[in-house]
């Protein structure tokens, strides 16, 4: 079992930045690939970024060059740096632990989510 708790969400203006964190507890954090997903009202949960145990990363085209995923295995923490935010980035952001996948089905454990609001 892995427990995940996100933090760092908030409200920013377009062009602003946020840093999301995901604290993990339970089984060895470094064993898992980690991902960030987001879900806006009325939309399906969509892939944002993923990082595997060795640090290889993958990004959705919509965030490439603006968002950066990273992890600190010593601190059992996953991060997502969000820069140049756009109103369309507004959503609840979820971290997840599982395989190095781009679909929710590839992940076994999920956090409760943190809200990101972007005003134009």
PDB file of C-alpha atoms in Angstrom:
ATOM      1  CA  UNK A   1       0.000   0.000   0.000  1.00  0.00           C
ATOM      2  CA  UNK A   2       1.077   3.560  -0.749  1.00  0.00           C
ATOM      3  CA  UNK A   3      -0.620   6.614   0.683  1.00  0.00           C
ATOM      4  CA  UNK A   4      -0.333   9.837  -1.293  1.00  0.00           C
ATOM      5  CA  UNK A   5      -1.115  13.369  -0.143  1.00  0.00           C
ATOM      6  CA  UNK A   6      -0.945  16.324  -2.521  1.00  0.00           C
ATOM      7  CA  UNK A   7      -0.388  19.930  -1.550  1.00  0.00           C
ATOM      8  CA  UNK A   8       0.542  23.237  -3.133  1.00  0.00           C
ATOM      9  CA  UNK A   9      -2.543  23.998  -5.148  1.00  0.00           C
ATOM     10  CA  UNK A  10      -4.061  27.459  -5.184  1.00  0.00           C
ATOM     11  CA  UNK A  11      -5.256  30.370  -7.265  1.00  0.00           C
ATOM     12  CA  UNK A  12      -2.950  32.251  -9.628  1.00  0.00           C
ATOM     13  CA  UNK A  13      -3.246  34.589 -12.557  1.00  0.00           C
ATOM     14  CA  UNK A  14      -2.447  33.459 -16.053  1.00  0.00           C
ATOM     15  CA  UNK A  15       1.292  33.406 -16.550  1.00  0.00           C
ATOM     16  CA  UNK A  16       1.930  32.585 -12.925  1.00  0.00           C
ATOM     17  CA  UNK A  17       3.545  29.566 -11.322  1.00  0.00           C
ATOM     18  CA  UNK A  18       2.793  26.955  -8.703  1.00  0.00           C
ATOM     19  CA  UNK A  19       4.676  24.011  -7.264  1.00  0.00           C
ATOM     20  CA  UNK A  20       2.682  20.944  -6.344  1.00  0.00           C
ATOM     21  CA  UNK A  21       4.007  18.343  -3.943  1.00  0.00           C
ATOM     22  CA  UNK A  22       2.925  14.775  -3.307  1.00  0.00           C
ATOM     23  CA  UNK A  23       4.106  13.156  -0.088  1.00  0.00           C
ATOM     24  CA  UNK A  24       4.171   9.364  -0.126  1.00  0.00           C
ATOM     25  CA  UNK A  25       4.130   6.920   2.745  1.00  0.00           C
ATOM     26  CA  UNK A  26       3.901   3.169   2.940  1.00  0.00           C
ATOM     27  CA  UNK A  27       5.766   0.802   0.650  1.00  0.00           C
ATOM     28  CA  UNK A  28       9.065   1.908  -0.917  1.00  0.00           C
ATOM     29  CA  UNK A  29       8.384   5.080  -2.880  1.00  0.00           C
ATOM     30  CA  UNK A  30      11.380   4.571  -5.152  1.00  0.00           C
ATOM     31  CA  UNK A  31       9.906   1.283  -6.426  1.00  0.00           C
ATOM     32  CA  UNK A  32       7.129   3.065  -8.261  1.00  0.00           C
ATOM     33  CA  UNK A  33       6.838   5.194 -11.308  1.00  0.00           C
ATOM     34  CA  UNK A  34       4.858   8.295 -10.426  1.00  0.00           C
ATOM     35  CA  UNK A  35       2.442  10.371 -12.403  1.00  0.00           C
ATOM     36  CA  UNK A  36       0.427  13.556 -12.300  1.00  0.00           C
ATOM     37  CA  UNK A  37      -3.060  13.716 -13.764  1.00  0.00           C
ATOM     38  CA  UNK A  38      -5.662  16.458 -13.779  1.00  0.00           C
ATOM     39  CA  UNK A  39      -9.409  16.623 -14.067  1.00  0.00           C
ATOM     40  CA  UNK A  40     -11.477  19.677 -14.901  1.00  0.00           C
ATOM     41  CA  UNK A  41     -15.241  19.816 -14.259  1.00  0.00           C
ATOM     42  CA  UNK A  42     -17.139  17.765 -16.810  1.00  0.00           C
ATOM     43  CA  UNK A  43     -13.983  16.316 -18.329  1.00  0.00           C
ATOM     44  CA  UNK A  44     -12.170  13.026 -18.030  1.00  0.00           C
ATOM     45  CA  UNK A  45      -9.024  12.681 -15.977  1.00  0.00           C
ATOM     46  CA  UNK A  46      -6.081  13.391 -18.237  1.00  0.00           C
ATOM     47  CA  UNK A  47      -2.395  12.625 -18.131  1.00  0.00           C
ATOM     48  CA  UNK A  48      -0.030  15.476 -17.321  1.00  0.00           C
ATOM     49  CA  UNK A  49       3.405  13.983 -16.609  1.00  0.00           C
ATOM     50  CA  UNK A  50       5.164  10.872 -15.375  1.00  0.00           C
ATOM     51  CA  UNK A  51       8.569   9.971 -13.978  1.00  0.00           C
ATOM     52  CA  UNK A  52      10.047   6.535 -13.490  1.00  0.00           C
ATOM     53  CA  UNK A  53      12.359   5.272 -10.773  1.00  0.00           C
ATOM     54  CA  UNK A  54      15.499   6.375 -12.646  1.00  0.00           C
ATOM     55  CA  UNK A  55      14.237   9.862 -13.433  1.00  0.00           C
ATOM     56  CA  UNK A  56      13.083   9.435 -17.012  1.00  0.00           C
ATOM     57  CA  UNK A  57      10.128  11.685 -17.721  1.00  0.00           C
ATOM     58  CA  UNK A  58       7.190  11.940 -20.074  1.00  0.00           C
ATOM     59  CA  UNK A  59       4.847  14.889 -20.596  1.00  0.00           C
ATOM     60  CA  UNK A  60       1.551  15.602 -22.246  1.00  0.00           C
ATOM     61  CA  UNK A  61       2.034  17.819 -25.284  1.00  0.00           C
ATOM     62  CA  UNK A  62      -0.164  20.487 -23.714  1.00  0.00           C
ATOM     63  CA  UNK A  63       2.267  21.038 -20.823  1.00  0.00           C
ATOM     64  CA  UNK A  64       5.605  20.254 -22.419  1.00  0.00           C
ATOM     65  CA  UNK A  65       8.055  23.102 -21.846  1.00  0.00           C
ATOM     66  CA  UNK A  66       5.911  24.648 -19.089  1.00  0.00           C
ATOM     67  CA  UNK A  67       5.630  21.928 -16.435  1.00  0.00           C
ATOM     68  CA  UNK A  68       8.422  19.939 -14.825  1.00  0.00           C
ATOM     69  CA  UNK A  69       8.003  16.713 -12.903  1.00  0.00           C
ATOM     70  CA  UNK A  70      10.645  15.617 -10.418  1.00  0.00           C
ATOM     71  CA  UNK A  71      11.041  13.344  -7.435  1.00  0.00           C
ATOM     72  CA  UNK A  72      13.133  13.151  -4.293  1.00  0.00           C
ATOM     73  CA  UNK A  73      13.327   9.514  -3.293  1.00  0.00           C
ATOM     74  CA  UNK A  74      15.108  10.375  -0.032  1.00  0.00           C
ATOM     75  CA  UNK A  75      12.120  12.502   0.984  1.00  0.00           C
ATOM     76  CA  UNK A  76       9.458  10.231  -0.538  1.00  0.00           C
ATOM     77  CA  UNK A  77       8.115  13.229  -2.400  1.00  0.00           C
ATOM     78  CA  UNK A  78       6.984  13.914  -5.944  1.00  0.00           C
ATOM     79  CA  UNK A  79       6.831  17.430  -7.377  1.00  0.00           C
ATOM     80  CA  UNK A  80       5.237  19.214 -10.288  1.00  0.00           C
ATOM     81  CA  UNK A  81       6.447  22.697 -11.142  1.00  0.00           C
ATOM     82  CA  UNK A  82       3.810  24.563 -13.121  1.00  0.00           C
ATOM     83  CA  UNK A  83       5.020  27.634 -15.017  1.00  0.00           C
ATOM     84  CA  UNK A  84       3.347  29.930 -17.541  1.00  0.00           C
ATOM     85  CA  UNK A  85      -0.050  28.778 -16.352  1.00  0.00           C
ATOM     86  CA  UNK A  86      -3.035  29.175 -18.626  1.00  0.00           C
ATOM     87  CA  UNK A  87      -6.751  29.241 -17.740  1.00  0.00           C
ATOM     88  CA  UNK A  88      -7.104  25.834 -19.417  1.00  0.00           C
ATOM     89  CA  UNK A  89      -4.669  24.376 -16.861  1.00  0.00           C
ATOM     90  CA  UNK A  90      -7.247  24.876 -14.118  1.00  0.00           C
ATOM     91  CA  UNK A  91      -8.267  21.510 -12.655  1.00  0.00           C
ATOM     92  CA  UNK A  92      -7.907  19.233  -9.690  1.00  0.00           C
ATOM     93  CA  UNK A  93      -4.421  17.735  -9.901  1.00  0.00           C
ATOM     94  CA  UNK A  94      -3.831  14.180  -8.682  1.00  0.00           C
ATOM     95  CA  UNK A  95      -0.620  12.303  -8.072  1.00  0.00           C
ATOM     96  CA  UNK A  96      -0.517   8.570  -8.607  1.00  0.00           C
ATOM     97  CA  UNK A  97       1.850   5.656  -8.102  1.00  0.00           C
ATOM     98  CA  UNK A  98       2.130   2.690 -10.436  1.00  0.00           C
ATOM     99  CA  UNK A  99       3.670   2.071 -13.831  1.00  0.00           C
ATOM    100  CA  UNK A 100       5.228   4.559 -16.260  1.00  0.00           C
ATOM    101  CA  UNK A 101       1.931   5.011 -18.069  1.00  0.00           C
ATOM    102  CA  UNK A 102      -0.121   7.785 -19.619  1.00  0.00           C
ATOM    103  CA  UNK A 103      -3.526   6.429 -18.657  1.00  0.00           C
ATOM    104  CA  UNK A 104      -5.149   6.260 -15.209  1.00  0.00           C
ATOM    105  CA  UNK A 105      -5.448   2.482 -15.536  1.00  0.00           C
ATOM    106  CA  UNK A 106      -1.670   2.235 -15.239  1.00  0.00           C
ATOM    107  CA  UNK A 107      -1.667   3.488 -11.664  1.00  0.00           C
ATOM    108  CA  UNK A 108      -2.677   1.642  -8.518  1.00  0.00           C
ATOM    109  CA  UNK A 109      -2.602   4.376  -5.881  1.00  0.00           C
ATOM    110  CA  UNK A 110      -4.017   7.886  -5.931  1.00  0.00           C
ATOM    111  CA  UNK A 111      -3.987  10.973  -3.793  1.00  0.00           C
ATOM    112  CA  UNK A 112      -7.049  13.014  -2.951  1.00  0.00           C
ATOM    113  CA  UNK A 113      -6.176  15.857  -5.314  1.00  0.00           C
ATOM    114  CA  UNK A 114      -5.310  19.526  -5.019  1.00  0.00           C
ATOM    115  CA  UNK A 115      -7.167  22.344  -6.783  1.00  0.00           C
ATOM    116  CA  UNK A 116      -5.412  24.662  -9.222  1.00  0.00           C
ATOM    117  CA  UNK A 117      -7.328  27.741 -10.334  1.00  0.00           C
ATOM    118  CA  UNK A 118      -6.013  30.064 -13.041  1.00  0.00           C
ATOM    119  CA  UNK A 119      -7.661  33.404 -13.721  1.00  0.00           C
ATOM    120  CA  UNK A 120      -7.266  35.281 -16.968  1.00  0.00           C
TER     121      UNK A 120
END
